[in-house]
Short mmCIF file of C-alpha atoms in Angstrom, two decimals:
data_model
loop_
_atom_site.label_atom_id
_atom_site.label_comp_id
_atom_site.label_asym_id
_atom_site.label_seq_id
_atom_site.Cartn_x
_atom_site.Cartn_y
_atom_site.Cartn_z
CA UNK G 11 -24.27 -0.64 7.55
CA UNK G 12 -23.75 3.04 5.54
CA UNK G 13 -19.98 3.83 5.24
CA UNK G 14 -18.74 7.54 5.31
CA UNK G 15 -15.78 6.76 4.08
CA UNK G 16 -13.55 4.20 2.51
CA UNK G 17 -9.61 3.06 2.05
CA UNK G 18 -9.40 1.56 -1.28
CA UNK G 19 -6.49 -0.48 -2.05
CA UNK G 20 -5.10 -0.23 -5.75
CA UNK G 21 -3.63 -4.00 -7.10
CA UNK G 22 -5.87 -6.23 -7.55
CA UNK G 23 -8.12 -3.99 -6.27
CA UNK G 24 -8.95 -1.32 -8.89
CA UNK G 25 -6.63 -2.59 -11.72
CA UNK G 26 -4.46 -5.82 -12.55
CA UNK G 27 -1.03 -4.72 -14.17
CA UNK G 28 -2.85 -2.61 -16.68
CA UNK G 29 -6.44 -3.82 -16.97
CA UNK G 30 -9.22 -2.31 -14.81
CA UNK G 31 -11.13 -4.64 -12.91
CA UNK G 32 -14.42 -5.02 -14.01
CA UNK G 33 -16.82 -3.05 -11.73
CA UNK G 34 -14.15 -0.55 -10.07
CA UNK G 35 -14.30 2.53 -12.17
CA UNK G 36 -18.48 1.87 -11.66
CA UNK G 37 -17.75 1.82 -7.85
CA UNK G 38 -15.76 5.29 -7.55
CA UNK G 39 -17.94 6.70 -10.07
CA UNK G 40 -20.78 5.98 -7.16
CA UNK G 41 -18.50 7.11 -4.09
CA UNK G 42 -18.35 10.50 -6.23
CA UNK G 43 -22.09 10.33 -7.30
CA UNK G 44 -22.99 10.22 -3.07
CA UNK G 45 -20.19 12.34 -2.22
CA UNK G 46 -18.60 9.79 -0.55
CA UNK G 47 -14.71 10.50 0.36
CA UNK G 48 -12.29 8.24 0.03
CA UNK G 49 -8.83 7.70 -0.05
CA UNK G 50 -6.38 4.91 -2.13
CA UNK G 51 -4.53 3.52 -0.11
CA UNK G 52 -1.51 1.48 -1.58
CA UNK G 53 1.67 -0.15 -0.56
CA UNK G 54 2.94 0.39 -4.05
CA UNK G 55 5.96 2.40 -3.47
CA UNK G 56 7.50 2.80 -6.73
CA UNK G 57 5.78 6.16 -8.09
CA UNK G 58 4.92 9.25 -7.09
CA UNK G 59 1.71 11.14 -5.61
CA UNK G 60 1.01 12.15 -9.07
CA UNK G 61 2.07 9.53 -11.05
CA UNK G 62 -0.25 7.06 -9.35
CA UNK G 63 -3.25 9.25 -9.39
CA UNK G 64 -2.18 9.53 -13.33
CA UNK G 65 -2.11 5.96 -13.77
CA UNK G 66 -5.88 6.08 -12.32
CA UNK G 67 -6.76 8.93 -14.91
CA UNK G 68 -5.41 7.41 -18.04
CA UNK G 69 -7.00 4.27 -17.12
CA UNK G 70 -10.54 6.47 -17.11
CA UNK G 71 -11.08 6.80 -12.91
CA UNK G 72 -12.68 10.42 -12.07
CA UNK G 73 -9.92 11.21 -9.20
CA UNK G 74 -7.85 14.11 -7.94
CA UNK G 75 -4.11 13.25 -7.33
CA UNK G 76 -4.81 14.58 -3.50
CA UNK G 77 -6.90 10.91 -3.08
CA UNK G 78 -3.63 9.25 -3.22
CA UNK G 79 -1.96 7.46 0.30
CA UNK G 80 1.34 5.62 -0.88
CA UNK G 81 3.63 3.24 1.17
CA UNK G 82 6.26 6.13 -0.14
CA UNK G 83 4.48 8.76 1.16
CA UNK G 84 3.84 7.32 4.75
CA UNK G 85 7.54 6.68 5.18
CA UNK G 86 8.51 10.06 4.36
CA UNK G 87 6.00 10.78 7.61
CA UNK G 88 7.23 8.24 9.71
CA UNK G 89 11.32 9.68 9.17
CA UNK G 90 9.76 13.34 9.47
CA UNK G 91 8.45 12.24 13.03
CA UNK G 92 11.76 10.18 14.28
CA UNK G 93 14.39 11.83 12.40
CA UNK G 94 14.02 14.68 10.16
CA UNK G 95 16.64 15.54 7.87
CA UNK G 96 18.64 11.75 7.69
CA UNK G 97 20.72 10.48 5.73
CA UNK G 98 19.56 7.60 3.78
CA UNK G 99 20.06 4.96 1.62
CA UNK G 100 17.17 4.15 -0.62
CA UNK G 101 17.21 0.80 -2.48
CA UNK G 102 13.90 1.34 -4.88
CA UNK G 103 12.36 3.65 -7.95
CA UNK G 104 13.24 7.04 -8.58
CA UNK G 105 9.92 8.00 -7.81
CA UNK G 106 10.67 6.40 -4.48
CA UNK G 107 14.24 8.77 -4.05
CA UNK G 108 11.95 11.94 -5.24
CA UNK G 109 9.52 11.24 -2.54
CA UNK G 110 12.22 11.24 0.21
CA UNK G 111 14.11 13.88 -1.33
CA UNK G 112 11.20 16.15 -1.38
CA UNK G 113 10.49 15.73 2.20
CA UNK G 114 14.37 17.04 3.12
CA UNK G 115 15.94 13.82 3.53
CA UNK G 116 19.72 13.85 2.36
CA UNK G 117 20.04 10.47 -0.09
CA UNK G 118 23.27 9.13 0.64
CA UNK G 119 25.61 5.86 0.04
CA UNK G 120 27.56 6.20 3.02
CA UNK G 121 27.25 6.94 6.76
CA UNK G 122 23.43 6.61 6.53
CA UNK G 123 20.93 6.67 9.43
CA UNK G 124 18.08 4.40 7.63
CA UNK G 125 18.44 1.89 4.93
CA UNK G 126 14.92 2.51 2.85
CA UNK G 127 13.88 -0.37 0.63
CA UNK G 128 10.77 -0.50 -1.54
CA UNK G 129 9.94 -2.35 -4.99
CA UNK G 130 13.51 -2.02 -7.06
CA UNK G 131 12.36 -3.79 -10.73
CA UNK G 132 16.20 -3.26 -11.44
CA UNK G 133 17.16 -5.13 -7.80
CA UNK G 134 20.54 -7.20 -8.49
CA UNK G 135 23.39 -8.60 -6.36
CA UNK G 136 25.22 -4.88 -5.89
CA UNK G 137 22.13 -3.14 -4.56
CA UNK G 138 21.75 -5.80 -1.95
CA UNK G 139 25.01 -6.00 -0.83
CA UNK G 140 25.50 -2.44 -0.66
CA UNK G 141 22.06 -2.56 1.88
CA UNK G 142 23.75 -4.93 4.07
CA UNK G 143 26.68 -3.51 5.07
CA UNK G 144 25.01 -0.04 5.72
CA UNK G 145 22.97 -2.11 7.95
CA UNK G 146 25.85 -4.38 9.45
CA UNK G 147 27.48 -0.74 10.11
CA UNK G 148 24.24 0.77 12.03
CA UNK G 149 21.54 1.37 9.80
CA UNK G 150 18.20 1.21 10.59
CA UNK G 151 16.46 -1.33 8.13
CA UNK G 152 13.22 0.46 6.67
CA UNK G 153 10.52 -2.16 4.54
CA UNK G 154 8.38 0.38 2.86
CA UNK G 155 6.00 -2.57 2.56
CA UNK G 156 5.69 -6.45 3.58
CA UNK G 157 3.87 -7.50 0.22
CA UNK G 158 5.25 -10.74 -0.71
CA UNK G 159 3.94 -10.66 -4.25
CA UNK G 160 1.42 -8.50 -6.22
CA UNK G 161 -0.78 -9.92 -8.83
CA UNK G 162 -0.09 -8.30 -12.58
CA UNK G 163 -1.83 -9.21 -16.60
CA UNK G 164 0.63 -12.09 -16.20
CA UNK G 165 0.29 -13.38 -13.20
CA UNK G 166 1.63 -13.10 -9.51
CA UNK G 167 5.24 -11.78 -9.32
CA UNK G 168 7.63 -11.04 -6.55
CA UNK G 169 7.00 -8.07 -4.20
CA UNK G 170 8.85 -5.92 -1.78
CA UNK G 171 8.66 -8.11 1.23
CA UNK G 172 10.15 -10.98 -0.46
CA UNK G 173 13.14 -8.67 -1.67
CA UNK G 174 13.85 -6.87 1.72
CA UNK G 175 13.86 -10.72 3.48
CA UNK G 176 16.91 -11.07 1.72
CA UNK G 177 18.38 -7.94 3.64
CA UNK G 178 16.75 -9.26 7.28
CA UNK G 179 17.88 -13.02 6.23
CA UNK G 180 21.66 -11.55 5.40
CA UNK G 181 21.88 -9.35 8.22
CA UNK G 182 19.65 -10.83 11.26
CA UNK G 183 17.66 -7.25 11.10
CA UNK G 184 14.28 -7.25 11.25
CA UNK G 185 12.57 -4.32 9.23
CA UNK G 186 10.60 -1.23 10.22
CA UNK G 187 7.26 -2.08 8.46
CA UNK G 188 5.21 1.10 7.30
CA UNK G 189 2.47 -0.18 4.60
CA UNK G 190 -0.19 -2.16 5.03
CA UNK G 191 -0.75 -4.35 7.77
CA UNK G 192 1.15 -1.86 9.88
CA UNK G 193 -1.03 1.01 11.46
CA UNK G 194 1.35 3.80 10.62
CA UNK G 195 0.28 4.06 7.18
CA UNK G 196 -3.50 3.56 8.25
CA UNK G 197 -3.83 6.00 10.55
CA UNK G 198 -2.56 8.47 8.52
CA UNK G 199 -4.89 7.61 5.40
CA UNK G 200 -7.76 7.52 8.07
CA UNK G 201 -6.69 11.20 9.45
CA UNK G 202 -7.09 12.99 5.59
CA UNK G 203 -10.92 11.72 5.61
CA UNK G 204 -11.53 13.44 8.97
CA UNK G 205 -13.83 10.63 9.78
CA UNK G 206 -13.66 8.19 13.40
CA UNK G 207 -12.46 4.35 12.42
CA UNK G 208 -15.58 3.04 13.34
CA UNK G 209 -17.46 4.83 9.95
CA UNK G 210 -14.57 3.78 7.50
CA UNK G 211 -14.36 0.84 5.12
CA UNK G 212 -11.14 -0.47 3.82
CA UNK G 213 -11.74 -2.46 0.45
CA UNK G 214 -8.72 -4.96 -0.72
CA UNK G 215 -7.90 -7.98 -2.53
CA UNK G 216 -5.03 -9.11 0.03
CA UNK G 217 -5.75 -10.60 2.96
CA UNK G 218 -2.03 -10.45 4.67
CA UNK G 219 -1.97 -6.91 3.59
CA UNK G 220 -5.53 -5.00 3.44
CA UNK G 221 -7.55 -7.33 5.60
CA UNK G 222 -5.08 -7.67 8.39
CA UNK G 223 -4.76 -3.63 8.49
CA UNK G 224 -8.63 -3.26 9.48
CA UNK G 225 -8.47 -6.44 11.28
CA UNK G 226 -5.07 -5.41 13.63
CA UNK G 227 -6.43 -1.76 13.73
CA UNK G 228 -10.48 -1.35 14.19
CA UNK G 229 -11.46 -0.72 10.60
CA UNK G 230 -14.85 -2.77 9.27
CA UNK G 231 -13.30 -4.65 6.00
CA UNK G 232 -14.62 -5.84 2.55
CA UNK G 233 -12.68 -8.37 0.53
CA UNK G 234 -12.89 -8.44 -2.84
CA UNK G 235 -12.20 -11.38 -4.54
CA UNK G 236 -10.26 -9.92 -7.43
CA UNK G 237 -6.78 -10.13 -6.99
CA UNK G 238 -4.23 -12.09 -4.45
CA UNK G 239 -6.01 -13.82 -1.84
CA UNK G 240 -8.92 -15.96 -3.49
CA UNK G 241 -12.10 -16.61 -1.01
CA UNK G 242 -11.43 -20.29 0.08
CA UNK G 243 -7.93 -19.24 1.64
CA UNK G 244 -9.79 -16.43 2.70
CA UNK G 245 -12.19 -18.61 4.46
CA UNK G 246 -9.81 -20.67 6.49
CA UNK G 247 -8.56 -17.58 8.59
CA UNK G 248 -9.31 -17.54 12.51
CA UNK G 249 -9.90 -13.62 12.06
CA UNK G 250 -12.66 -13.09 8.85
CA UNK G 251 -13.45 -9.60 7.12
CA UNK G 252 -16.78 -8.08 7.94
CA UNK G 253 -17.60 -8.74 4.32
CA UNK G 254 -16.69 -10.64 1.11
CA UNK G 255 -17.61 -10.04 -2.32
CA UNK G 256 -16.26 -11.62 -5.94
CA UNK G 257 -16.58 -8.02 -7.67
CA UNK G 258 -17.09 -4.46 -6.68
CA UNK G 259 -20.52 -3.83 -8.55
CA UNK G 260 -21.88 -6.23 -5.84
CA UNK G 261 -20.79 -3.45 -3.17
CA UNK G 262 -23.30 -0.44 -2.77
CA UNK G 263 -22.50 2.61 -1.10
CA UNK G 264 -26.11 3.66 -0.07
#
């Protein structure tokens, strides 16, 4: 089946830490040869619009900055739609505060609407206790994503969800989820390529995170077998992608 577009996840997907996966600049070099939109879609929450799209660049990717979907960026559109102008409390990167910031949120320690956590590399005992008792005192609890752990040059290393289960565990609160399974951050990805769900493709490496988004919310998926989820657990699932590949140059767009 011909594609019109595609969601293309980033980690493990594209790159690992700092290395390119072999195949992927090859692949968007053929989306652009067949004028094939597409838009990354990541739950990676700890840089900006512009930085990500840089990180892309330097690593030799022919992209515009506007192809870029974050987990930060759909939870700046999620608060716009249910409260605009909060007060919150963001546990994460600066990139992650500028993002809010941008989009008129006051960022605030005290008497806070929302509690927003994403990827903090700096996390430590403070930070989390500081989360819970904004929540304890009527916070909302917002997970900009669920990843667990995110595969780097290294190795796999902690992600977001595990951190923010520390909050939920501490507090009883569950989270607001807004990247990847959740279909708040694909539906808005899907609405920049104009296109109906039925023509899109969403290409990942996770199968918790990018597989169960087309899976949970009627978009054909291709699993690559680059990064987190390797094809034998992929293979015991009840609910299997419509397609799985061990690189990208396997993949063509025609």
């Amino acid at each position: 089946m011909k594609y019109e577009g595609y969601l293309v996840d980033l980690d493990g997907t594209m790159y690992s830490g700092n290395t390119v996966i072999d195949g992927a600049i090859d692949f968007i070099d053929r989306l652009n040869r067949n004028g094939i939109p597409y838009v990354f879609l990541t739950n990676n929450a700890t840089k900006t619009q512009q930085e990500a799209a840089q990180k892309l660049i330097d690593m030799g990717f022919d992209i515009h900055p506007e192809t870029l979907y974050t987990s930060a960026m759909a939870t700046a559109a999620y608060l716009e739609n249910e409260q605009p102008g909060a007060r919150i409390h963001v546990i994460g990167s600066e990139s992650l505060k500028s993002t809010l910031a941008e989009s008129g949120f006051t960022l605030a320690d005290a008497d806070v609407d929302y509690v927003v956590m994403g990827l903090d590399r700096e996390i430590n005992y403070d930070k989390l206790s500081r989360g819970a008792l904004l929540i304890a005192e009527g916070a909302k609890l917002i997970s900009t994503n669920p990843d667990r752990k995110f595969p780097t040059e290294a190795g796999l290393v902690p992600g977001n969800g595990s951190l923010v289960s520390v909050l939920a565990s501490t507090t009883g609160v569950e989270p607001i989820v807004i990247g990847k399974p959740e279909g708040i951050i694909l539906e808005a990805a899907v609405s920049t390529l104009g296109l109906p769900k039925d023509r899109v493709l969403l290409v990942g490496d996770n199968y918790d995170t990018d597989i169960r988004t087309g899976l949970d919310n009627g978009v054909h998926t291709l699993h690559v077998n680059t990064g987190v989820t390797p094809a034998e657990e992929v293979k015991k699932q009840e609910r299997q992608p419509e397609y799985m590949i061990d690189h990208l140059k396997e993949w063509s767009v025609k």
